[in-house]
mmCIF file of C-alpha atoms in Angstrom:
data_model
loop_
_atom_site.group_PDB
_atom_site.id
_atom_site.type_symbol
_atom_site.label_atom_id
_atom_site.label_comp_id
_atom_site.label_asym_id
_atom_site.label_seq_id
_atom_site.Cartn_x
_atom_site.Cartn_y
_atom_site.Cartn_z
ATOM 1 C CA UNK A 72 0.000 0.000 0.000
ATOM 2 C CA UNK A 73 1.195 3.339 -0.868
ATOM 3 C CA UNK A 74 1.869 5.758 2.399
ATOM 4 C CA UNK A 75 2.123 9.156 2.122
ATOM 5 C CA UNK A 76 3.273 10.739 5.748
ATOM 6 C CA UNK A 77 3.156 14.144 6.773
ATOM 7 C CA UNK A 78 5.176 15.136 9.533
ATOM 8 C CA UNK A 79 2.282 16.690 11.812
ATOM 9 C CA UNK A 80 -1.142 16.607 12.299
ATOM 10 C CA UNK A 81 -1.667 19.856 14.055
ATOM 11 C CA UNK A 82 0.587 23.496 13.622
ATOM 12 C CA UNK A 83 -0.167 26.651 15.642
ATOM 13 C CA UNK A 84 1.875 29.665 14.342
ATOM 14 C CA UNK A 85 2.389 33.109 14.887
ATOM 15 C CA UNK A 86 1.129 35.432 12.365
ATOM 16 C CA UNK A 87 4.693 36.383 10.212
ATOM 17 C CA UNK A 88 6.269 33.367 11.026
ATOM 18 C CA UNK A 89 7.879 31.163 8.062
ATOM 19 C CA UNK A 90 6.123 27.779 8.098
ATOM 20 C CA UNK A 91 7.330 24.573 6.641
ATOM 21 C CA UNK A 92 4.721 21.356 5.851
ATOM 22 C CA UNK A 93 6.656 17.990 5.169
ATOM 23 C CA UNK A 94 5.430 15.077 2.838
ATOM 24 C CA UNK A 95 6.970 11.897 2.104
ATOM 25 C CA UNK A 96 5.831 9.366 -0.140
ATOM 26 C CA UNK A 97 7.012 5.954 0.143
ATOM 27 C CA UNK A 98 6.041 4.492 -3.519
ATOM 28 C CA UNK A 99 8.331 6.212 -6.206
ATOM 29 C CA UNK A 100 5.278 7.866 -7.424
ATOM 30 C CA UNK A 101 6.416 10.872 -9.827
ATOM 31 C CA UNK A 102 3.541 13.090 -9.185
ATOM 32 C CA UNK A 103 3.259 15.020 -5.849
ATOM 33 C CA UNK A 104 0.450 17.581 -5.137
ATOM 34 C CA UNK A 105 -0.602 19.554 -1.849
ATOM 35 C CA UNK A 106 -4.218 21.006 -1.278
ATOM 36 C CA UNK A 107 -5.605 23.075 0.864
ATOM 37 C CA UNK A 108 -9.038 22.269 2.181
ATOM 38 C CA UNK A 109 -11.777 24.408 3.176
ATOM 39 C CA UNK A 110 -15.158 23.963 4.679
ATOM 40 C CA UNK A 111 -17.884 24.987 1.795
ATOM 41 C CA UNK A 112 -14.597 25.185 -0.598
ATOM 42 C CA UNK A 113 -13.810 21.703 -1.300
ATOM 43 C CA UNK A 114 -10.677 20.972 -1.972
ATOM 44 C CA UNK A 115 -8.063 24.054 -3.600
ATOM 45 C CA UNK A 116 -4.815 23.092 -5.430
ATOM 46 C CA UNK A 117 -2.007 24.872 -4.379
ATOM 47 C CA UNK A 118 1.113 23.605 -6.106
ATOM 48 C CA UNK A 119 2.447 20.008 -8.148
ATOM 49 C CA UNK A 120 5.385 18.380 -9.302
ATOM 50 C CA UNK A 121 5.357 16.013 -11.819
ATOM 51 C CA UNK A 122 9.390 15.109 -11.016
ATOM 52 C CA UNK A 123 12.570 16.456 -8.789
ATOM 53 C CA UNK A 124 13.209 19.991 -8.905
ATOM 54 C CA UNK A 125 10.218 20.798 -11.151
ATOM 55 C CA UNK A 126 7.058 22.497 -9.634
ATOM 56 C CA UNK A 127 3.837 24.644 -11.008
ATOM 57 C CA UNK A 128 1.566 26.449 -9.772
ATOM 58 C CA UNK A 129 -2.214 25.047 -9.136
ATOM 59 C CA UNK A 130 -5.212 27.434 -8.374
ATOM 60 C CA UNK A 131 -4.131 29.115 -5.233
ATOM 61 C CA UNK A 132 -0.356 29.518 -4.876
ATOM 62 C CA UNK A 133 -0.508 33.029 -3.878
ATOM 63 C CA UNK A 134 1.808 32.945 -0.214
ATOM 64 C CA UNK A 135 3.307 29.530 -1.045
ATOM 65 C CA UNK A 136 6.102 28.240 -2.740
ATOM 66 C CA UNK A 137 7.239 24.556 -2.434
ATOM 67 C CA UNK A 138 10.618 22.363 -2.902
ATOM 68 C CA UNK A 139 11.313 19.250 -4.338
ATOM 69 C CA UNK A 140 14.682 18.533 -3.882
ATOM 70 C CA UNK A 141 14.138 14.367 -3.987
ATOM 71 C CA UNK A 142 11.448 12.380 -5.659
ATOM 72 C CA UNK A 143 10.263 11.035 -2.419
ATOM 73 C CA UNK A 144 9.762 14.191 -0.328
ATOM 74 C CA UNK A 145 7.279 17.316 -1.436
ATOM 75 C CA UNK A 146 7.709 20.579 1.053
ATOM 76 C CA UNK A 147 4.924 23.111 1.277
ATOM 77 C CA UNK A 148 6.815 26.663 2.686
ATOM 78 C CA UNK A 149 4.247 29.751 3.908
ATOM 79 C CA UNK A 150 6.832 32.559 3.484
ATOM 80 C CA UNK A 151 5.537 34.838 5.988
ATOM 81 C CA UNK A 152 2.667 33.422 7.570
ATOM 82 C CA UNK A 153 -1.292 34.844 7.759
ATOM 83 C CA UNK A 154 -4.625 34.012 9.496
ATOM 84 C CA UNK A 155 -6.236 33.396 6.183
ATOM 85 C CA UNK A 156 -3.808 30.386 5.340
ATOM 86 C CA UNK A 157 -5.675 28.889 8.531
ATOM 87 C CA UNK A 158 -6.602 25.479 7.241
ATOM 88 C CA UNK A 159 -6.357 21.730 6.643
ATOM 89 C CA UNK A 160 -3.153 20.671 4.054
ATOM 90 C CA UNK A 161 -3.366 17.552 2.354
ATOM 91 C CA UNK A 162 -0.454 16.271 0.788
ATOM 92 C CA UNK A 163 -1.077 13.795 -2.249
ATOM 93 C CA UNK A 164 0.917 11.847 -4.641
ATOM 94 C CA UNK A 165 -0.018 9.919 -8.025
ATOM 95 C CA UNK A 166 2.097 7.402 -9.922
ATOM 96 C CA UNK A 167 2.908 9.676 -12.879
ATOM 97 C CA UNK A 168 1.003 11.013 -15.532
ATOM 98 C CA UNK A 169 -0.228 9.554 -18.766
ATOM 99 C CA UNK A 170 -1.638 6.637 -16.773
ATOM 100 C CA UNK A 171 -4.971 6.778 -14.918
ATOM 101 C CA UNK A 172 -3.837 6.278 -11.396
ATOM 102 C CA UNK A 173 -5.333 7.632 -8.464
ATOM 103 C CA UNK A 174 -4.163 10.052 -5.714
ATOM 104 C CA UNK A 175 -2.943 8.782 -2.837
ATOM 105 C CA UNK A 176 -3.350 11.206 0.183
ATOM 106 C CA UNK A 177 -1.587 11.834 3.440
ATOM 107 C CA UNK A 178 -3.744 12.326 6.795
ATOM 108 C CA UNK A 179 -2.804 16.322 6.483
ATOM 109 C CA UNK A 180 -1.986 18.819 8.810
ATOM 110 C CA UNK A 181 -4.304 20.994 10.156
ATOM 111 C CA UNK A 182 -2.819 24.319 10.618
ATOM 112 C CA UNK A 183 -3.507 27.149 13.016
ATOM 113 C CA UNK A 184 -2.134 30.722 12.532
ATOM 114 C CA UNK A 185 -2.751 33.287 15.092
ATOM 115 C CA UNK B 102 -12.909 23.515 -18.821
ATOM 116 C CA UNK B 103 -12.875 20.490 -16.052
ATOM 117 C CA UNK B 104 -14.934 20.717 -13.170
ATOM 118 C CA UNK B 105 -17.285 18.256 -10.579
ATOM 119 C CA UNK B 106 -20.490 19.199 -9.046
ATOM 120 C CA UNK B 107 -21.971 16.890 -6.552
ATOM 121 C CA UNK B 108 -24.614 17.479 -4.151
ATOM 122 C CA UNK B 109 -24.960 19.398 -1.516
ATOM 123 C CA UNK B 110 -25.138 18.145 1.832
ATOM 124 C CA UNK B 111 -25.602 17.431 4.286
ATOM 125 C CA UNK B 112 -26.965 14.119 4.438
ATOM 126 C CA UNK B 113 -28.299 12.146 7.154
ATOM 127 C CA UNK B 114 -30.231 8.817 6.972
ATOM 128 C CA UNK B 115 -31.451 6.302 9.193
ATOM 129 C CA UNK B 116 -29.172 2.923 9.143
ATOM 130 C CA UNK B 117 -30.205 0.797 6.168
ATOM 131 C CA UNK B 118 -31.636 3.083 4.320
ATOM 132 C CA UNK B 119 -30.581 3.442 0.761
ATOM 133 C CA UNK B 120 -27.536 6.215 -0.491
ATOM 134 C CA UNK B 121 -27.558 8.016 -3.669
ATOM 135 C CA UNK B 122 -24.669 10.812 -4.089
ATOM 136 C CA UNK B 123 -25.527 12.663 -6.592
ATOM 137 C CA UNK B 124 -21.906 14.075 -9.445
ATOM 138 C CA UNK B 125 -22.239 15.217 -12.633
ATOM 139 C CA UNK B 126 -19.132 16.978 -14.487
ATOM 140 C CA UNK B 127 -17.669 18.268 -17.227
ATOM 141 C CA UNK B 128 -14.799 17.925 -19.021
ATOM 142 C CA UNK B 129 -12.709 18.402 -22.226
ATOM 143 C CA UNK B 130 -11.481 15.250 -22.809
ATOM 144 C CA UNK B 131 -11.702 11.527 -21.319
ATOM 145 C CA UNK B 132 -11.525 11.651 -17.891
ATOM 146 C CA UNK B 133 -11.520 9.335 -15.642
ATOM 147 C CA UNK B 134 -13.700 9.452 -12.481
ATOM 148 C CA UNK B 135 -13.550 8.750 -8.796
ATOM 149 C CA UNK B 136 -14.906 8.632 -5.610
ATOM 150 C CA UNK B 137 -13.055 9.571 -2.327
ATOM 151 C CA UNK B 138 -14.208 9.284 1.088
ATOM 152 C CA UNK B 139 -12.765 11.087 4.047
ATOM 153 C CA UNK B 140 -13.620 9.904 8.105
ATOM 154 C CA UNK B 141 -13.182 12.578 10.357
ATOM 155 C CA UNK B 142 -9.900 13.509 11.292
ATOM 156 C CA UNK B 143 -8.057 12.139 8.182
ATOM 157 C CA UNK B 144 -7.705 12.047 4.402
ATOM 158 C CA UNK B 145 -9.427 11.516 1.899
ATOM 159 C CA UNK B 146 -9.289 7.401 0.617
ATOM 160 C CA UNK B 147 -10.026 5.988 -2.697
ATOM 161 C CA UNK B 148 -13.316 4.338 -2.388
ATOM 162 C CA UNK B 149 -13.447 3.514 -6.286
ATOM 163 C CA UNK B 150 -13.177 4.259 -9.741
ATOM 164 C CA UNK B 151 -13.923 3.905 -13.428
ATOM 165 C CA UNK B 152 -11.910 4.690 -15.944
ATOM 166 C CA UNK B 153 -14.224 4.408 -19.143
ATOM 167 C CA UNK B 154 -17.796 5.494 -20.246
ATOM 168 C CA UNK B 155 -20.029 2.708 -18.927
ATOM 169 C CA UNK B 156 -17.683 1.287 -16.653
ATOM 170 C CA UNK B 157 -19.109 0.860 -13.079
ATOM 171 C CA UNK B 158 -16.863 0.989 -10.263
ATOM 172 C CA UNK B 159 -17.588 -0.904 -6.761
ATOM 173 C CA UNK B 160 -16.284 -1.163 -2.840
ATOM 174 C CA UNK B 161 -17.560 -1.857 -0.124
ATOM 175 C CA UNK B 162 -20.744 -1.915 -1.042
ATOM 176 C CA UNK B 163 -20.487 1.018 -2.796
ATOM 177 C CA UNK B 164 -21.120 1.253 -6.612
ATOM 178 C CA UNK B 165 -21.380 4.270 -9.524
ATOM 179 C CA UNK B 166 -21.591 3.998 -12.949
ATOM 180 C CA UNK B 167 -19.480 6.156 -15.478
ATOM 181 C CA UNK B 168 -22.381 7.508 -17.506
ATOM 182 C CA UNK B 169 -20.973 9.651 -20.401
ATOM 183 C CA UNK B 170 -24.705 10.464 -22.192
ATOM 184 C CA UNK B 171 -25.478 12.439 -18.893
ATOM 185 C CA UNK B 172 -22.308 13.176 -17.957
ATOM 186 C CA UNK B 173 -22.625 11.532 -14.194
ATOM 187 C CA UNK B 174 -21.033 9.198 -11.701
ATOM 188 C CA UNK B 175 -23.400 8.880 -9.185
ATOM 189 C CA UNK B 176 -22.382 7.287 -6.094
ATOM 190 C CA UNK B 177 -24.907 4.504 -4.311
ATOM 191 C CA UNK B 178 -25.267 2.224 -2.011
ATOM 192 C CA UNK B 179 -28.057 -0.217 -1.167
ATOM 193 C CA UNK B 180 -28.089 -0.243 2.966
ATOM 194 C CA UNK B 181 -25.898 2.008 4.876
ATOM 195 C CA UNK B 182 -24.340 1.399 8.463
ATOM 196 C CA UNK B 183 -23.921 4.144 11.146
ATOM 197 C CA UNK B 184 -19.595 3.371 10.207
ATOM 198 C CA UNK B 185 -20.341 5.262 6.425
ATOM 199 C CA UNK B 186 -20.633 8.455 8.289
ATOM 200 C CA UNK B 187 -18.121 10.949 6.561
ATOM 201 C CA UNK B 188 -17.689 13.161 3.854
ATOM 202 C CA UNK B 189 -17.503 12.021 0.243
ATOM 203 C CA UNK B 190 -15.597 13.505 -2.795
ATOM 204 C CA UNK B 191 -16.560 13.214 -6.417
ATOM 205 C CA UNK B 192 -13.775 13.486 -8.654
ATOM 206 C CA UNK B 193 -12.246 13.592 -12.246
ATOM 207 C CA UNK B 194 -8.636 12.961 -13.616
ATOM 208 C CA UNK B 195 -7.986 14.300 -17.231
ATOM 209 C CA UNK B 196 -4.956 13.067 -18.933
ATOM 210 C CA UNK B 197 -5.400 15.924 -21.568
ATOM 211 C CA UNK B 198 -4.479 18.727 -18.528
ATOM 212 C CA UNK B 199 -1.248 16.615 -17.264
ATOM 213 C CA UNK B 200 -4.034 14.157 -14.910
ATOM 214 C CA UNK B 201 -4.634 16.824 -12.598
ATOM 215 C CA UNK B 202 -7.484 16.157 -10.547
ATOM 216 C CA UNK B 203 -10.652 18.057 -9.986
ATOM 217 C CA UNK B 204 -13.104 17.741 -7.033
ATOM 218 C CA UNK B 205 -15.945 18.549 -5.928
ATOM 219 C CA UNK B 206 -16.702 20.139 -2.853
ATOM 220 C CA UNK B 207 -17.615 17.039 -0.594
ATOM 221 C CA UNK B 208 -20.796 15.352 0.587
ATOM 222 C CA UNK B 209 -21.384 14.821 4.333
ATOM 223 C CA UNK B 210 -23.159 11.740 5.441
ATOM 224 C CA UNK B 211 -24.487 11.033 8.908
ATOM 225 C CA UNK B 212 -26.017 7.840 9.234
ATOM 226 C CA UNK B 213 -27.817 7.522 12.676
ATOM 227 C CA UNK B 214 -29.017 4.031 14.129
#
């Protein structure tokens, strides 16, 4: 079974502060996504990768960047952190594109900023 | 473009009662189409999927149909237990945008005994 593990299930930061979210996928998928998720919103992309190094923007990466410095391990970085950002992350990963294959999700990190 | 829309919930139904989730969508080219399910506190699960028009995917008692004349996946299930209680995510994959995925925005079920 595919198991994608993010470091912690529950953040409280200070407003300003630089965040970091961790995700590690333990399948050699290619793709690797993180969401934000809202109630009445659904779920928002933020950023992908489809491979190391490589990264583009989804529908909401205004605040966030990301890094993807091995295939295994997908960071989510708030710069400068705000109260609106207040949410649940999911972290997600897919075996690569061209192939049908589903997403895989991590048990996200909910994430407090005060 | 690609989107979902599923209904809106929430939903709550006596236990063995009979589920229909309501998703239609849209899309540009041949997506393929899933259903998620998330219990409180964690995220979301595959529950199933179809990848082609007609195709009906099934868990768990669970089952939905990949109808491409209406443009619907509609999930359903014939007698629900108080443990289905969550929210529940319709969902497309399009290899033509790079298999991104697009959701809709989530279902809640209660299911009381």
């Amino acid at each position: 079974d595919v198991k994608v593990t993010q470091s912690s299930r529950y953040l409280v930061k200070r407003t300003g502060e630089k965040v970091f979210l961790e995700c590690v996928q333990d399948m050699d998928h290619e793709n690797m996504f993180w969401y934000r998720q809202d109630p009445g919103l659904g779920l928002r992309l933020i950023y992908f990768s489809y491979d190391v190094k490589m990264k583009e923007k989804g529908d909401i990466p205004e605040g966030y960047s990301v890094s993807r410095e091995k295939k295994e391990r997908f960071s989510l970085i708030l710069e400068s952190a705000s109260t609106n950002q207040t949410s649940m992350y999911l972290c997600a990963s897919s075996l690569r594109t061209g192939v049908n294959s589903p997403l895989h999700f991590g048990n996200g990190t909910r994430l407090t900023v005060t | 473009g690609n989107s979902v829309t599923q209904m809106e919930g929430p939903v709550t139904l006596s236990e063995e009662a009979f589920l229909t989730i309501n998703c239609t969508y849209t899309a540009t080219g041949y997506p393929s189409l899933f259903w998620y399910v998330q219990y409180p506190g964690e995220g979301l699960q595959l529950l199933l999927k179809a990848t082609k028009a007609d195709d009906k995917g099934s868990n768990k008692g669970f089952e939905a149909t990949y109808r491409k004349e209406t443009t619907s996946f509609h999930l359903e299930k014939g007698s629900v237990q108080v443990s289905d209680s969550a929210v529940y995510f319709c969902a497309l994959s399009d290899q033509g945008t790079g298999n991104q995925f697009y959701f809709g925005t989530g279902t809640s079920l209660t299911v009381i005994p």
